[in-house]
XYZ file of C-alpha atoms in Angstrom:
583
model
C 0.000 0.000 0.000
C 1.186 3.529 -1.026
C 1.822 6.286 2.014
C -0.548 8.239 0.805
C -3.208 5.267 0.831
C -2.058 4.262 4.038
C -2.837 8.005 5.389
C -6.547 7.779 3.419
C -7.075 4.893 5.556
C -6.226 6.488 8.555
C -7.832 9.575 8.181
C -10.893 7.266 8.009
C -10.021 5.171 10.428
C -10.358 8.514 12.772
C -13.753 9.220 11.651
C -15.063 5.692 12.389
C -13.252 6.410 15.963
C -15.496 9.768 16.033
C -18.417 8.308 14.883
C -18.415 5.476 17.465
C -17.592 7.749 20.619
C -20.875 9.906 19.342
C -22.889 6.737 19.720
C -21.470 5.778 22.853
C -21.424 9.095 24.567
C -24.246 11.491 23.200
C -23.496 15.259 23.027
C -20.091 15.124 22.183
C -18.691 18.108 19.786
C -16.325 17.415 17.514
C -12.845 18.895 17.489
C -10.109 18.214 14.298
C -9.260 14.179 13.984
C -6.435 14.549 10.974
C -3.941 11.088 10.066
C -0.564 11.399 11.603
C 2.714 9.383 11.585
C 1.732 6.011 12.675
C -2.320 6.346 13.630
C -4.755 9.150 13.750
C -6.325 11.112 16.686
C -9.682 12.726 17.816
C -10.150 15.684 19.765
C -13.675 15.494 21.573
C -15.300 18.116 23.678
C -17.471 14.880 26.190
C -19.444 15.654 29.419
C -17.202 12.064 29.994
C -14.037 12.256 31.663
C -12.708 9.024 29.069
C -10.716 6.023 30.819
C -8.839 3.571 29.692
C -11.452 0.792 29.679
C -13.277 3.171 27.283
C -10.647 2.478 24.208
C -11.678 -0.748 24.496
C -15.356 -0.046 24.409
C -14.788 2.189 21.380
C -13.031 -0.567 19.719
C -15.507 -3.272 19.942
C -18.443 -0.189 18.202
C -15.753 0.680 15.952
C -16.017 -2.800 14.929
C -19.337 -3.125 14.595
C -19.374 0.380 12.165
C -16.463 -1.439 9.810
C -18.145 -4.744 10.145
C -21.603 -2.490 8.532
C -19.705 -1.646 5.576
C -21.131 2.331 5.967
C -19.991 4.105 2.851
C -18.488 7.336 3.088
C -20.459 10.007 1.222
C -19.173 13.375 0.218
C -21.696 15.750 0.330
C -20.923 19.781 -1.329
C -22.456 22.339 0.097
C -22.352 26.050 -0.072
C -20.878 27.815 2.982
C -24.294 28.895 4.249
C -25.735 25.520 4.044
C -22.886 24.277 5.829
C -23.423 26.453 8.786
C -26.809 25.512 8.799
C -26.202 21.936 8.841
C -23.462 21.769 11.684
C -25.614 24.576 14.210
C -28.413 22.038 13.623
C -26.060 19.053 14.743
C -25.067 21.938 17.555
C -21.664 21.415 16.173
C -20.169 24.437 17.190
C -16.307 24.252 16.755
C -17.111 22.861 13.363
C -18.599 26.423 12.662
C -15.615 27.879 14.390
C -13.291 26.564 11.382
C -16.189 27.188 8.945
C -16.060 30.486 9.362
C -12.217 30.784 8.434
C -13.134 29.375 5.215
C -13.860 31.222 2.157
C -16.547 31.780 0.309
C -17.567 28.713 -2.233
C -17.701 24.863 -2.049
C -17.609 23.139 1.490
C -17.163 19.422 1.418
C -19.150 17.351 4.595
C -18.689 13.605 4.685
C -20.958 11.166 6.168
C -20.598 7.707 7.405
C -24.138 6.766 8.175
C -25.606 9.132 11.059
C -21.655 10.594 11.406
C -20.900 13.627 9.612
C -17.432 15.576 9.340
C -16.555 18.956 7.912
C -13.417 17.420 5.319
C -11.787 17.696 2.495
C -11.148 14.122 2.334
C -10.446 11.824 0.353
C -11.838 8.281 2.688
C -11.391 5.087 1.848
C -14.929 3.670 -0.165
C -16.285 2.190 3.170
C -15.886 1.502 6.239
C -15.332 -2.327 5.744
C -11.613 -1.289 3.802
C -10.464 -0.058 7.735
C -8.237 -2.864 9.736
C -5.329 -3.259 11.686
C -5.942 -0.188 13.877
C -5.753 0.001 17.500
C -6.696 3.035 20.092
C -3.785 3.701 22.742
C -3.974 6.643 24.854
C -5.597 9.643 26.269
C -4.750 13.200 26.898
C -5.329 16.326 27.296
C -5.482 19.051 24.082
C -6.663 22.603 24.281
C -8.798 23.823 21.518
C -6.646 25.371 18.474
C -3.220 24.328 20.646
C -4.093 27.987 23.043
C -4.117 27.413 26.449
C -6.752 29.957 26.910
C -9.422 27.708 25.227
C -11.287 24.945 25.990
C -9.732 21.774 27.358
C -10.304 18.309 24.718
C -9.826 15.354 25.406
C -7.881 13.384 22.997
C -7.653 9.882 21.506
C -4.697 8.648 19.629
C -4.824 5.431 17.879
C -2.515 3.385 15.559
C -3.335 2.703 11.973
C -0.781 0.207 10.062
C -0.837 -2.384 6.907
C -0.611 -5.535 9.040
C -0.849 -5.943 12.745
C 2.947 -6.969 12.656
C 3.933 -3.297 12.265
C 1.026 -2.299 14.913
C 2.538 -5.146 17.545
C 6.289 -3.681 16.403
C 5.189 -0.285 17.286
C 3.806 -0.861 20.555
C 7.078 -2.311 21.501
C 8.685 0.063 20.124
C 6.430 2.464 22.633
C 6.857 0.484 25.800
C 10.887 0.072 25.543
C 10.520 4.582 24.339
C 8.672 4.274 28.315
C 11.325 3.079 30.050
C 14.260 5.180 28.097
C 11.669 8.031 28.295
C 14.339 11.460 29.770
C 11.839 12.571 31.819
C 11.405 9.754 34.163
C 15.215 9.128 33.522
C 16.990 12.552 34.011
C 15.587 13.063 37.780
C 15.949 9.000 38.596
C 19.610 9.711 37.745
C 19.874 13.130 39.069
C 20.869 14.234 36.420
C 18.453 17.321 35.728
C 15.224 18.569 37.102
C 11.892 21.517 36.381
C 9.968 22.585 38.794
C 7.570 25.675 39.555
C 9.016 27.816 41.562
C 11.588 28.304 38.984
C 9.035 28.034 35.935
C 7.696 25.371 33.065
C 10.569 24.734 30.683
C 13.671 25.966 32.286
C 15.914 23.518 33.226
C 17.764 22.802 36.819
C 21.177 20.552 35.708
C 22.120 18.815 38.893
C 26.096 18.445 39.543
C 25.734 14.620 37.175
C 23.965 16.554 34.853
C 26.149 19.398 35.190
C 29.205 17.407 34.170
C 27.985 15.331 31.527
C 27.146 18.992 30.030
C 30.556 20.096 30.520
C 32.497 16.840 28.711
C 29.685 17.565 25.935
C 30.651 21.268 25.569
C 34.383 20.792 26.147
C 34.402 18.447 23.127
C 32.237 20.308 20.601
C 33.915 23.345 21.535
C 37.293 21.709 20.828
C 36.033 20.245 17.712
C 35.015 23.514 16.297
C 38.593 24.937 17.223
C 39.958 22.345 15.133
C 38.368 23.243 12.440
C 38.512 27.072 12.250
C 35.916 28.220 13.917
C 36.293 31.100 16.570
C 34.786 31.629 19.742
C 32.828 34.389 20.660
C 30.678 35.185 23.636
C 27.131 37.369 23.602
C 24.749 38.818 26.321
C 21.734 37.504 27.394
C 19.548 40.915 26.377
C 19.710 43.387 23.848
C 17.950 46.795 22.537
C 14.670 45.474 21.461
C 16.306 47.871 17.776
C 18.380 45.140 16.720
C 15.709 42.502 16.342
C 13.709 44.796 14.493
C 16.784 45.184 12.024
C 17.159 41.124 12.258
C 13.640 40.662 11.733
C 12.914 38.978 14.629
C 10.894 41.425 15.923
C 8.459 40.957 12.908
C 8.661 37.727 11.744
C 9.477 35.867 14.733
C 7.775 37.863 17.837
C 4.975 34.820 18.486
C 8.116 33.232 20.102
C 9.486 36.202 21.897
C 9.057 37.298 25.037
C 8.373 40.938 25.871
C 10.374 43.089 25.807
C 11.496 44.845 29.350
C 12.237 48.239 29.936
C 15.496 49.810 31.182
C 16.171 53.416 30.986
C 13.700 54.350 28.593
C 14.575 52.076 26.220
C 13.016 48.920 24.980
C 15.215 45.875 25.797
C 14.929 42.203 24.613
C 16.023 38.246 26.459
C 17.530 37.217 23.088
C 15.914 34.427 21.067
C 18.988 34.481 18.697
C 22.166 34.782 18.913
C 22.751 35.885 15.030
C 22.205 39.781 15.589
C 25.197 39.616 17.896
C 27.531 37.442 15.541
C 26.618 39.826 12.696
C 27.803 42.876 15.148
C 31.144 41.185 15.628
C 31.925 40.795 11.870
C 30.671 44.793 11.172
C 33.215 45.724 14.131
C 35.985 45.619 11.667
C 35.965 46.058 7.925
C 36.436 42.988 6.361
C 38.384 41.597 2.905
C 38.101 38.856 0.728
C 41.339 37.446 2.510
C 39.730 37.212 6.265
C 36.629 34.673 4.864
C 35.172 32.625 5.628
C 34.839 33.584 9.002
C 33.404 31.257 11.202
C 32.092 32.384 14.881
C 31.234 29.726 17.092
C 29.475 30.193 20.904
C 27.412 28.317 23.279
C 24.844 30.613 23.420
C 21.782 30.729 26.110
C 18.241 31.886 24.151
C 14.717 32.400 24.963
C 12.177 31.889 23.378
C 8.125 31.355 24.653
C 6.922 27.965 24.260
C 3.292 27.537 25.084
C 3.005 25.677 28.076
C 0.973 22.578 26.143
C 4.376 22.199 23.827
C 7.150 22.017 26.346
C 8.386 18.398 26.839
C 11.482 18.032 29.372
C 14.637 18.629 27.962
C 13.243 18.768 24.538
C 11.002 21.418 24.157
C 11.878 24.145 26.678
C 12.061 28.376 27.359
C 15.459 28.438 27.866
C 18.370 26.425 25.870
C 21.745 26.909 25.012
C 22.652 26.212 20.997
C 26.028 25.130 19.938
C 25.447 28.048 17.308
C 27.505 29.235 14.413
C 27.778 31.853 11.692
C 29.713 31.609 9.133
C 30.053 34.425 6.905
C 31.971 33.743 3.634
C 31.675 34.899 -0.440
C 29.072 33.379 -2.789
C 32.065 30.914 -4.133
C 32.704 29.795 -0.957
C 29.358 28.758 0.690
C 28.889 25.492 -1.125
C 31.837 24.163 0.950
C 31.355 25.539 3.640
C 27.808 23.884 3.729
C 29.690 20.504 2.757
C 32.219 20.959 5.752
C 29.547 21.530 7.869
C 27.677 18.354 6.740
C 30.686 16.590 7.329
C 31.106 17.698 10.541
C 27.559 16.516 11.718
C 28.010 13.041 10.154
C 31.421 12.755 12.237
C 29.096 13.803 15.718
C 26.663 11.273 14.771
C 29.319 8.826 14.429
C 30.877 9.274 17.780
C 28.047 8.815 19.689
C 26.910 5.994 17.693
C 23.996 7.135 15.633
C 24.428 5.015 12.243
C 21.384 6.160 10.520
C 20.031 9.446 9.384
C 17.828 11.070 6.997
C 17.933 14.691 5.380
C 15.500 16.987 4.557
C 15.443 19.925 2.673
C 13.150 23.168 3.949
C 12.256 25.657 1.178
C 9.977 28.504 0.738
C 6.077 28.572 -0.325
C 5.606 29.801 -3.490
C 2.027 30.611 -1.963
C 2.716 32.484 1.078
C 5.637 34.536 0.824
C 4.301 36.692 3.950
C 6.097 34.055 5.611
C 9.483 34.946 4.306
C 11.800 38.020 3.530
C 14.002 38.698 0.470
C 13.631 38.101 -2.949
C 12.469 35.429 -4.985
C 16.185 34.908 -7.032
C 17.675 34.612 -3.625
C 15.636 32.656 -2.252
C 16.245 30.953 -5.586
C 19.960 30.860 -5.944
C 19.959 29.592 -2.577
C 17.695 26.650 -2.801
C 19.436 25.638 -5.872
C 23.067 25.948 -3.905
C 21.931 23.618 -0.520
C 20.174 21.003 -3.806
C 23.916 20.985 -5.368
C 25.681 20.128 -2.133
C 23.509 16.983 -1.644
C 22.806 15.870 -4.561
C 27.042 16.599 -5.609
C 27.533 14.731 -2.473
C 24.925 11.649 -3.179
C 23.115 12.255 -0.305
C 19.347 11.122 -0.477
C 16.269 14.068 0.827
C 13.426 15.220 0.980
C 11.872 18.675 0.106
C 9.775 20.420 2.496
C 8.441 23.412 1.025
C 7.409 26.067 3.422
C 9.417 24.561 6.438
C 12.217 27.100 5.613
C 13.000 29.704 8.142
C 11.907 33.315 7.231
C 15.409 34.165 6.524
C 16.532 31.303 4.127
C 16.366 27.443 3.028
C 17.797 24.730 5.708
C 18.921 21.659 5.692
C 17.465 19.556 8.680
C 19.556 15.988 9.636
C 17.371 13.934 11.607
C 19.333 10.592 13.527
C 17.730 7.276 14.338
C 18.315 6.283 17.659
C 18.792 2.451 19.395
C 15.053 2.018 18.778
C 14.863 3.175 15.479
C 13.170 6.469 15.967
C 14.080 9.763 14.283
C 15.239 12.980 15.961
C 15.951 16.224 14.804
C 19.826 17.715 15.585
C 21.662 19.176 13.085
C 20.653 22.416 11.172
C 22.355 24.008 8.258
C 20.918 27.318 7.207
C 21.424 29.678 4.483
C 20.962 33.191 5.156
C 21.340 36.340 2.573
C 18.762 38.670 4.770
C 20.639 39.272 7.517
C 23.769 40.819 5.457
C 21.263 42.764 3.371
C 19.520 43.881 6.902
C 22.195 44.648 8.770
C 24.372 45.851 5.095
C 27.665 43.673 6.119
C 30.383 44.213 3.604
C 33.586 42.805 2.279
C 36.162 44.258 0.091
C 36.683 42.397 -3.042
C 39.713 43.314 -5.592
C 36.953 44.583 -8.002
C 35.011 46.617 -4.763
C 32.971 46.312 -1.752
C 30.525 43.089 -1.920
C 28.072 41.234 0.074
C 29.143 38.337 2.170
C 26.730 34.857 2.302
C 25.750 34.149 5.971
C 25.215 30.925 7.121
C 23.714 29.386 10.477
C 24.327 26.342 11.761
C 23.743 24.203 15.143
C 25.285 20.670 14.986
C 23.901 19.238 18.289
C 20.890 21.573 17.861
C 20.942 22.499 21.248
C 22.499 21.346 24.600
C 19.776 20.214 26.097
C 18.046 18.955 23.292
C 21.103 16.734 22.609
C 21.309 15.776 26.168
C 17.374 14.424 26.029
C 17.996 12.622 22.834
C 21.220 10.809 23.918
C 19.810 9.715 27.492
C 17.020 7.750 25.400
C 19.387 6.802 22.945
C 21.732 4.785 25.304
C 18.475 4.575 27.853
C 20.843 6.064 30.717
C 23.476 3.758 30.455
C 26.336 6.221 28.729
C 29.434 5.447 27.275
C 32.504 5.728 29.766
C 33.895 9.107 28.216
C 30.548 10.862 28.643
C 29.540 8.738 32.001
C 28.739 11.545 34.622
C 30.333 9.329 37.531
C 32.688 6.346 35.926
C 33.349 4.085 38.591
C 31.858 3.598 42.277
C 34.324 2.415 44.579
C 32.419 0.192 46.995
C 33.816 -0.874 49.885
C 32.679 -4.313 52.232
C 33.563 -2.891 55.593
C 35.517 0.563 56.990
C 38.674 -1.231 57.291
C 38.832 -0.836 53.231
C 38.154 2.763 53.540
C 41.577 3.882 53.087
C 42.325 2.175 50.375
C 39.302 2.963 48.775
C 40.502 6.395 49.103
C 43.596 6.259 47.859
C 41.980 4.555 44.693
C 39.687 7.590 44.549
C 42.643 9.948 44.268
C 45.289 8.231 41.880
C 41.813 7.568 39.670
C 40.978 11.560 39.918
C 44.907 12.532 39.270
C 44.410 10.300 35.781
C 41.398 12.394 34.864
C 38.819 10.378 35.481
C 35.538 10.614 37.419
C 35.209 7.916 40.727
C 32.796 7.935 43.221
C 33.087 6.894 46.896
C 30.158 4.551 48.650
C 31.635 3.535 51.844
C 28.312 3.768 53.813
C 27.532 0.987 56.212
C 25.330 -0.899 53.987
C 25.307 -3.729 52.948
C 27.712 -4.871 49.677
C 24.573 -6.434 47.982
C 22.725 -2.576 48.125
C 25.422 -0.727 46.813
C 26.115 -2.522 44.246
C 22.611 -2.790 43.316
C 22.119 0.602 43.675
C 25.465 1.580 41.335
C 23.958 -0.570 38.365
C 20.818 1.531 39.141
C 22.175 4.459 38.551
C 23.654 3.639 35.371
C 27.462 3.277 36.761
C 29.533 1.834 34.027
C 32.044 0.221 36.337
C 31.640 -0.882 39.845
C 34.825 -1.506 41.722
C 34.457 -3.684 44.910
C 37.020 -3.634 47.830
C 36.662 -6.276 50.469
C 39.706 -7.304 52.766
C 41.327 -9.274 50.150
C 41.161 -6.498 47.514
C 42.475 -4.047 50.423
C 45.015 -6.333 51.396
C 46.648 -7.240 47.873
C 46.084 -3.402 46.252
C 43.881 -4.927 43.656
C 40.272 -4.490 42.793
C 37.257 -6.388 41.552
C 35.547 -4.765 38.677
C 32.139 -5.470 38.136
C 30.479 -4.764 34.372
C 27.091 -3.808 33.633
C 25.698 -7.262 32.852
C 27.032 -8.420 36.398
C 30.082 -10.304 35.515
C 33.398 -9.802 38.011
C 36.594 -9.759 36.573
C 38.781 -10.212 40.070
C 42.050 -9.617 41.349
C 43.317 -6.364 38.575
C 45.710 -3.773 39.697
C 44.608 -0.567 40.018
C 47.196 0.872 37.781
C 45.793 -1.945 34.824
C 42.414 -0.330 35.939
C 43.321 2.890 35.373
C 45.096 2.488 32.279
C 41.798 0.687 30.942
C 39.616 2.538 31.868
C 41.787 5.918 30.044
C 42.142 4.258 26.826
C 38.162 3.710 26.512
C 37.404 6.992 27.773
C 39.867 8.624 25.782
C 39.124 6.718 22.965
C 35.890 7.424 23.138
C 34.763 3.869 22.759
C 31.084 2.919 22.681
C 31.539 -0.307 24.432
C 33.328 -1.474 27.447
C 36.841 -2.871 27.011
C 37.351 -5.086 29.876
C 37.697 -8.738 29.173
């Protein structure tokens, strides 16, 4: 079956879910129920607070509506008529989005006594619906604004075979236990709460140094190749996002603006404005680019509350940003270097699949977007070349560019084979034109080619994705503690000590547990906290300098020196192995 049959189906599938929960609970309204990756959902305005046992109880009338074999008729109407028809069926958030509709034909499909403002298409009847299942509940306020009604909504899967439904689900239940939100505080490693506010984040001292060994590194990767590092402030006159564009184009996202001395300041959403600053403060030739400015910066940007999603979706987050600015000749490289770079990140932490996708401008709605067409052209046409130059398969996304320019999004499949987004390449000719950034050329002053790019995407972003990814259990070099030292009784607390130090002196990360508990807990407790190495001291181990070293799947390798320990343990950290390399 073709994708876009497969989403027909579904889309039906979600009216024969709507249809069903009408007969079962009279005087529900109808919210939107569109096809989405993997299923379909419902939102329902129902005097019934929905449970559970309900999906089940839709199911079995679900059944009996594709077990009827009720066709689905498309009926046209005018846009009066259609009014008409839903205030009779007291639909009234159907007339909601009526009345955003223009003038002419409105299309209202019926399955039996159902009936759906839709452009369609459905599948013939309801008997071609199969392999679908309904699997949770939540909460959805109307039109995705908090200030409107509360829905409830039901999701449900929607596949070719029940194979790929029964895949899924597993797929689901092992995503629940990797899930960074029931992780990151389990592990200490991060947590929100509201006396601080939704969607800014609290790293704890773990988290805290797993961020530092992930900045460290990217920050030394970007040294070695060229990039400099700058630093910006956390405000700025409200003025130089309205030169950006920010201010225009962007200001659903931005928080208002504060006042200090008269004058309209703004908590940065971007930290481009600033980079572009730091190339006007000197004049610039030919011979200086590219440039490449690289910085950790801190943004801000307002979420609504319904979006944010731990460390994924939050109000404050620090990008691994850069800016390159370079000459038309040169930014086809540069956007190849920078692809490189992101394939050798994905490598490292041991992401083997990706896929790319191309985001260009609508044709139909270029309120969305600044600059002209042949730009916006020229550039589309330049990020095409690099892939296709480079035989790298994508996709085209038209109107999923930002307002600025054309992107290129890499998206990396994790252990369980689902995609995230990271990397970001964009290309960017309005902010030189905005801000009229120069260069001097042997034939006269030009126009440099800007352009953005965030390899991890953002800190904590990254940090969300990778804990799911390795579901807690990180590789030794990133490992917020390395080794707990455990210790059988305090006559092995010296030497447990002195192991702590020599193991800190080599650069690596140990962690004493010589409470008086039990061996059994703390060891139990270690592997619960995702410890890659547990070293056990007991008299023996005390007596003959050596250690046992237990691994994550609970085998003991006895009797090692602490200097062959040490040395180990440095060559897989340093190495920045993905797997252990005791034996």
């Amino acid at each position: 079956m073709e994708n876009t049959e497969l989403q027909t189906k579904r889309h039906s599938c979600a009216h024969v879910m709507a249809a069903a929960v009408q007969q079962l609970f009279p005087g529900t309204k109808l919210g939107i129920g569109p096809a989405v990756e993997n299923g379909f959902y419902y939102d329902f305005d129902c005097p019934h607070a929905f449970t559970p046992e309900d999906l089940k109880t839709i199911e079995t009338k679900m059944k009996e509506l594709i077990k009827a074999r009720i066709p689905f008729e498309c009926k046209h109407m005018s846009k009066a008529e259609a009014k008409e028809f839903f205030t009779r069926r007291g639909e009234t958030y159907k007339l909601e989005l009526l009345e955003e509709l223009p003038e002419g034909e409105i299309t209202v499909y019926l399955t039996g006594d159902y009936a759906d403002l839709c452009r369609g298409p459905h599948v013939e009847h309801t008997g071609k619906i199969n392999n679908f299942k309904l699997v949770t509940i939540a909460g959805a306020y109307w039109r995705g604004d908090e200030k409107r009604p509360m829905l409830q909504r039901i999701y449900g899967l929607c596949f070719n075979d029940k194979d790929e439904i029964n895949a899924y689900v597993k797929q689901q239940e092992e995503a629940a236990k990797r899930d960074h939100r029931k992780l990151g505080p389990e592990l200490d490693l991060f947590s929100i709460n509201d006396h601080v506010g939704p969607g800014l984040i609290l790293m704890h001292p773990k988290g805290g140094m797993l961020r530092k060994v992930l900045e460290d590194w990217i920050k030394e990767e970007n040294i070695q190749r060229g990039y400099d590092m700058v630093y910006s402030p956390h405000i700025a006159r409200l003025h130089l996002f309205e030169i950006s564009g920010h201010a225009g184009f962007y200001s659903d996202s931005m928080f208002h603006p504060m006042e200090v001395d008269g004058d309209k300041y703004q908590i940065k959403p971007m930290n481009c404005p600033f980079h572009v600053e730091i190339y006007k403060s000197n004049l610039r030739s030919y011979r200086d680019l590219p440039l490449r400015y690289s910085e950790l910066g801190t943004v801000y940007r307002y979420e609504r509350s319904g979006a944010l999603h731990g460390l994924l979706r939050v109000r404050g987050f620090t990008q691994d940003d850069a800016h390159i600015f370079c000459t038309p000749e040169q930014v086809e490289d540069e956007v190849k270097q920078c692809f490189e770079f992101a394939m050798h990140i994905f490598k490292t932490f041991g992401f083997e699949k990706y896929a790319v996708e191309l985001s260009t401008r609508d044709p139909q709605h270029p309120e969305h977007f600044t600059g002209k067409v042949e730009d916006w052209e020229r550039a589309e046409n330049a990020l095409r070349h690099v892939l296709e130059t480079n035989h790298i398969p994508y996709t085209t996304h038209a109107g999923e560019a930002a307002f600025y320019g054309p992107k290129i999004d890499i998206k990396v499949m994790d252990a369980i084979g689902r995609l995230w987004q990271l990397s970001t390449i964009q290309f960017d000719f309005n902010l030189p034109e905005r801000f009229d950034l120069e260069f001097v050329a042997p034939e006269g002053r030009k126009r440099p080619i800007m352009v953005h790019r965030a390899m991890f995407g953002s800190i904590e972003r990254f940090i969300g994705v990778i804990i799911e990814h390795y579901a807690g259990w990180f590789p030794l070099w990133l490992a917020p503690v390395q080794a707990k030292i455990v210790t059988l009784t305090d006559d092995q607390i010296p030497y447990a000590k002195e192991v702590a130090a020599q193991m800190r002196a080599a650069g690596l990360r140990p962690q004493l547990d010589i409470r008086p508990e039990k061996l059994g807990l703390k060891i139990r407790e270690a592997h619960m906290q995702r410890v890659p190495y547990t070293l056990v001291i007991g008299a023996k181990e005390a007596q003959e300098k050596t250690l046992t070293v237990r691994l994550r799947d609970g085998k003991n390798i006895n009797g090692l020196g602490l200097s062959d320990v040490i040395a180990k343990m440095k060559e897989e950290a340093d190495s920045r192995s993905l797997v252990n390399l005791f034996k």
